[in-house]
Amino acid sequence: MIKITDLQKTYRTEEVETIALNKLTFEVKEGEFVSVMGPSGCGKSTLLNILGLLDDPDGGSFIFNGIEVAHFNERKRADLRKRNIGFVFQSFNLIDELTVFENVELPLIYLGVKGPERKQRVETVLDKMQIMHRRNHYPQQLSGGQQQRVAVARAVVNNPKLILADEPTGNLDSSNGNEVMTLLTDLNEQGTTIIMVTHSEHDSRYSHRIIRMLDGQAVTENILI
Amino acid sequence: MIKNFFLIAFRNIFKHKVFSFINIFGLAIGIAASLLIFQYVRFELSYDRFEANSDRIYRIQLDRYNQGKLSTQWAAGAAGIGPIVKDAFPEVESLARLRPTNGIVAYKNLEFREEKLFFANDNFLPMFSYSAIEGSIHGALADVNTAVLTATAAKKYFGNENPLDKIITVNKAASYKITAVVPDPPANTHLKFSILLSFASFVAQRGPEVNTTINWDGFFAYILLRPGTNPKLLEKKIAALVQTKWSDDMKKNGWNMVYHLQALPDIHLTSHYMHEAETNGDGKAVYFLLVIAMFIIGIAWINYINLATARSIHRAKETGIRKTLGSLRWQLIVQFLFESLLINTLAVILAFLLILVCLPAFNAVAGKSLSLALLATGGFWTNLAILFIFGTILSGFYPAFVLSSFKPISVLKGKLAATTHGALLRQSLVVIQFMASVLLMVGTFTVYRQLHFMQHQDLGVKTAQTLVVKGPRVLDSTYDNQLSNFRTEVLRIPGVSEVAASTQVPGEKVDWNAGGIRLVGADETESRQYRVIGIDYDFLDAYGLKLLAGRNFSHEMSTDTAAVLFNEAAIEQLGYRTPQEALDKRIEFWGKQYTIVGVVTNHHQESLREAYDAHIFRLIPDAEGYYSIKLSRNSDTWTNTIASVKQQYKAFFPNNPFDYFFLDDHIAEQYKADQQFGQTFSLFAGLAIFVSCLGLLGLASFVTSQRTKEIGIRKVMGAPVPSILVLLTRDFLRPILLAFLLATPITWYVLGKWLENYAFRIPLTPWLFLGPIALILVVALLTITTQTLGAATANPVKSLRTD
């Protein structure tokens, strides 16, 4: 599903040049659940941003579903992103001014899904995430675990092929964290590919494979199953 | 999608109530103020544009020169020029001539003094697109002794009777048959009349030279040009004609006349010459107000831009999420523009309410009479639409551009927290806002200082406690005696100390302009123009005019009928340096010789806008213009005194209405326009500063909340409250102080230009600037302090915990 080859990304300020990704090469197959680990500054987040089509690589190849997307323009990237990729963030990133229902509805709006179908799909996913009773609440009225469930609901509401999770349990206590990991595992079992950046060895054990990064390169790979 | 934009915009407005209030209230003030000003400006600019022919009508305005120097500029010029131009140039389709007059108009036992009487020729009504309510406008003023009434005048004299063919008298001396009734002239014409008398009557009364002479001024001539005529070219042709016809005389006697064609719609705001049909509007004041309107709305837009970009950090997360979820940048721009649209819509609604509530107050302050009928005018809605669309795009576009530019990765990772995004722009905009505030505030102070100066300057004449009674118009051969007896009787009334008769009183233009005056024996080229006031023996004493040399007119001197008094400006014009030099000199005055028996000090005959004029006082013991009656200081008795004066007036001058005024009111009237301008200016200047401070309040609140953590840390490290206050205030003071520096020279220049309108004016001193600037500074500091004080005194533990 994803094949990256010699991927490069360098950040430049006036004085400093930081190589975030240094000829990174790996592949993720459809239906896989992959964890990316490594110390701070190793390039994990940069990788996730490029995989999520939020950022451009400086060099190398990025093939998504058989299409070279490394040099897509903004419009094409946004279009590919909204149809295929869901995001789950450490800090949930829900919009404070929208209710649970409206937050989850947002990707469908950008996809142009009609109102009645939107309602039905959002309700289905909220029910699945067991957060339906909170549909009219605002994010700040929910616990961290509930917020992350809403975030996961939002990530999956458009049935993406790929979910990118950036330390999804980082802001949660262990029980809520486990709950979210179980949700992700369930999704993966239903066929969704998941790439998760994490610092947590515990969480990484939910995945099939761990890519360990250092200085913008993949240094080791552990296959867990 | 739109529903989603709407939802989030609405919730944002409610969530951040203070910012929303500042934005909406500031914009509403800006919109309401601008709409009111625009409406007023629109009215001022609409003068004389309603006539079907307004783009082809021109008034022939006259500049007279003496020895190469401009001597007088006339709105109503030489009597003969109209017919001469009409006959000479086929491109002139039609000529309307008017001669202003006034008098006592009577029908049966109804008598009124009419100030807006004109002799007008038969072309006037058709040229100015009047239609007849009764009779016909064509031929209505063709014959001798015919008259046309306005609807109001017809109602006044005839009630429900049909006025056609009825006879009115003017000053009981001439009778006129009513041939037509026309609608009242609209409020936005410079040529307002109540009754028109046929010009043929004037010619019959004064002789046919009225149609040919160029030595008698005070006649309005309007010409209608044939389509396609170039007025500039015609102006040149008229100049050539004048040179051909009178060059010998002009060369010989050193005079000249230059005629200009004034486009009809330009007259109201640009023409301020002798014998205007009414006091025209002040074009500069109109444009000044327009600039103020721009300032206020501009300041409100700046607030929106500043607050929206300052708060962009709070919206950055949303932007990031939306981009991640597949939103394109243009969709975000549309979303934020939509928000600006919503804010502007709410502001427009509030502006409406403000207009409804404030319209009477605005009218009172500005001396206007705008009514809610303005809501029914197309212009109002056009202005509103322009403000709304322009405001939404202008204020919304930059914030939308900034907000939509955020990279989702950075904002979602919280890397944007300490951004200085747009800080420079915000500071620049604050500089612009406060530059405008300085200009307006110093402007307000200067306008008021100048007004105060004009109203409290020694006029050179005593004007207090002076009752002025308008002289009779219906007279007979016994008038001399009647006046003498009237004077004697009035002086007997308790509380009356002096009575003086004159052709003019202070506080108005002198109508009597006499040219050709020179020393006996001097060459005709030495002739100059003077303004002449006819006075009796008591005028100088009654008005406290001081003699610098010589004496007053005296009953004992039978030769004083051939004596004149000059003022300082007049002897200077005559060529003398000291009053003594001028004494006993003899002058030529329209074929007669007069001796200068006294020289008096200059006095302010008109407002202090005008320089001292060259005045000649002629002895006219039975002057019938005005009777000035000096009253005792005790104003409680004035009502009785006036009643007694009226009784005497009616006894001696029957058939004349008793009209009076107090001289101080008459003089103050000259400053009414200045005063209203001052009030309007200060009202809107105050609003502008208020809206600026609203914006400052928002920024201060935002920046302070952003620095809560920093303040907490500093306090933990031991920083005292004052040092925190200084720290927070310093950043705001920098742009404000810069604004002061930049605004000062601009303000100095603008106000200098404005003061040039006044012949007598206050000097521009640093104090005029320091006072208002200090005031703005204090208001700004107070505004900032309301926000910073709370932050500086808060317990640091709290602020650090919340982070």
mmCIF file of C-alpha atoms in Angstrom, chain A residues 45 49 54-55 74-75 78 81-82 87 89-91 93-99 102-103 105-107 109-110 118 138 140 154 166-167, chain B residues 1 3-5 7-8 11-12 15-16 315 317-318 320-332 335 407-409 411-413:
data_model
loop_
_atom_site.group_PDB
_atom_site.id
_atom_site.type_symbol
_atom_site.label_atom_id
_atom_site.label_comp_id
_atom_site.label_asym_id
_atom_site.label_seq_id
_atom_site.Cartn_x
_atom_site.Cartn_y
_atom_site.Cartn_z
ATOM 1 C CA SER A 45 6.642 13.093 12.973
ATOM 2 C CA ASN A 49 3.329 14.243 7.971
ATOM 3 C CA LEU A 54 0.492 17.135 4.914
ATOM 4 C CA ASP A 55 4.048 17.839 3.866
ATOM 5 C CA GLU A 74 -2.012 20.857 -2.590
ATOM 6 C CA ARG A 75 -5.316 20.207 -4.254
ATOM 7 C CA ALA A 78 -6.025 17.233 -0.070
ATOM 8 C CA ARG A 81 -6.057 12.659 1.934
ATOM 9 C CA LYS A 82 -9.711 13.200 2.576
ATOM 10 C CA PHE A 87 -5.687 10.956 11.583
ATOM 11 C CA PHE A 89 -3.421 12.846 17.347
ATOM 12 C CA GLN A 90 -1.921 12.778 20.824
ATOM 13 C CA SER A 91 -3.766 15.997 21.761
ATOM 14 C CA ASN A 93 -7.292 18.046 18.036
ATOM 15 C CA LEU A 94 -11.021 18.363 18.154
ATOM 16 C CA ILE A 95 -12.534 21.751 17.274
ATOM 17 C CA ASP A 96 -13.688 23.273 20.542
ATOM 18 C CA GLU A 97 -16.553 25.200 18.992
ATOM 19 C CA LEU A 98 -18.156 22.119 17.432
ATOM 20 C CA THR A 99 -20.084 19.377 19.213
ATOM 21 C CA GLU A 102 -20.275 18.078 14.305
ATOM 22 C CA ASN A 103 -16.607 17.214 14.801
ATOM 23 C CA GLU A 105 -19.272 15.031 10.640
ATOM 24 C CA LEU A 106 -16.529 17.374 9.375
ATOM 25 C CA PRO A 107 -14.603 14.937 7.073
ATOM 26 C CA ILE A 109 -18.690 17.563 4.735
ATOM 27 C CA TYR A 110 -15.375 17.983 2.960
ATOM 28 C CA ARG A 118 -23.887 12.093 6.863
ATOM 29 C CA TYR A 138 -18.564 19.953 23.327
ATOM 30 C CA GLN A 140 -14.184 20.340 26.743
ATOM 31 C CA ARG A 154 -13.710 11.210 13.195
ATOM 32 C CA ASP A 166 0.546 10.165 16.355
ATOM 33 C CA GLU A 167 1.059 8.987 19.933
ATOM 34 C CA MET B 1 -20.646 23.394 4.340
ATOM 35 C CA LYS B 3 -24.180 25.642 7.729
ATOM 36 C CA ASN B 4 -20.938 24.481 9.272
ATOM 37 C CA PHE B 5 -19.264 27.849 8.597
ATOM 38 C CA LEU B 7 -22.269 27.409 13.162
ATOM 39 C CA ILE B 8 -18.637 27.864 13.944
ATOM 40 C CA ARG B 11 -20.193 29.983 18.282
ATOM 41 C CA ASN B 12 -16.925 31.869 18.021
ATOM 42 C CA LYS B 15 -17.536 32.306 22.951
ATOM 43 C CA HIS B 16 -15.315 35.366 22.692
ATOM 44 C CA ARG B 315 -7.929 29.618 15.432
ATOM 45 C CA LYS B 317 -5.652 24.618 15.601
ATOM 46 C CA GLU B 318 -8.980 24.637 13.821
ATOM 47 C CA GLY B 320 -4.825 22.677 11.068
ATOM 48 C CA ILE B 321 -7.583 20.178 11.751
ATOM 49 C CA ARG B 322 -9.634 21.324 8.807
ATOM 50 C CA LYS B 323 -6.648 21.111 6.481
ATOM 51 C CA THR B 324 -5.840 17.642 7.784
ATOM 52 C CA LEU B 325 -9.398 16.573 7.140
ATOM 53 C CA GLY B 326 -9.103 17.656 3.535
ATOM 54 C CA SER B 327 -10.073 21.310 3.455
ATOM 55 C CA LEU B 328 -8.458 23.362 0.722
ATOM 56 C CA ARG B 329 -7.035 26.773 1.419
ATOM 57 C CA TRP B 330 -9.695 28.618 -0.552
ATOM 58 C CA GLN B 331 -12.347 26.846 1.465
ATOM 59 C CA LEU B 332 -10.767 28.200 4.626
ATOM 60 C CA GLN B 335 -14.944 30.324 5.812
ATOM 61 C CA LYS B 407 0.773 24.690 8.195
ATOM 62 C CA PRO B 408 -1.303 21.988 9.863
ATOM 63 C CA ILE B 409 1.725 20.131 11.143
ATOM 64 C CA VAL B 411 -0.116 24.175 14.600
ATOM 65 C CA LEU B 412 -1.238 20.718 15.608
ATOM 66 C CA LYS B 413 2.104 20.125 17.216
#
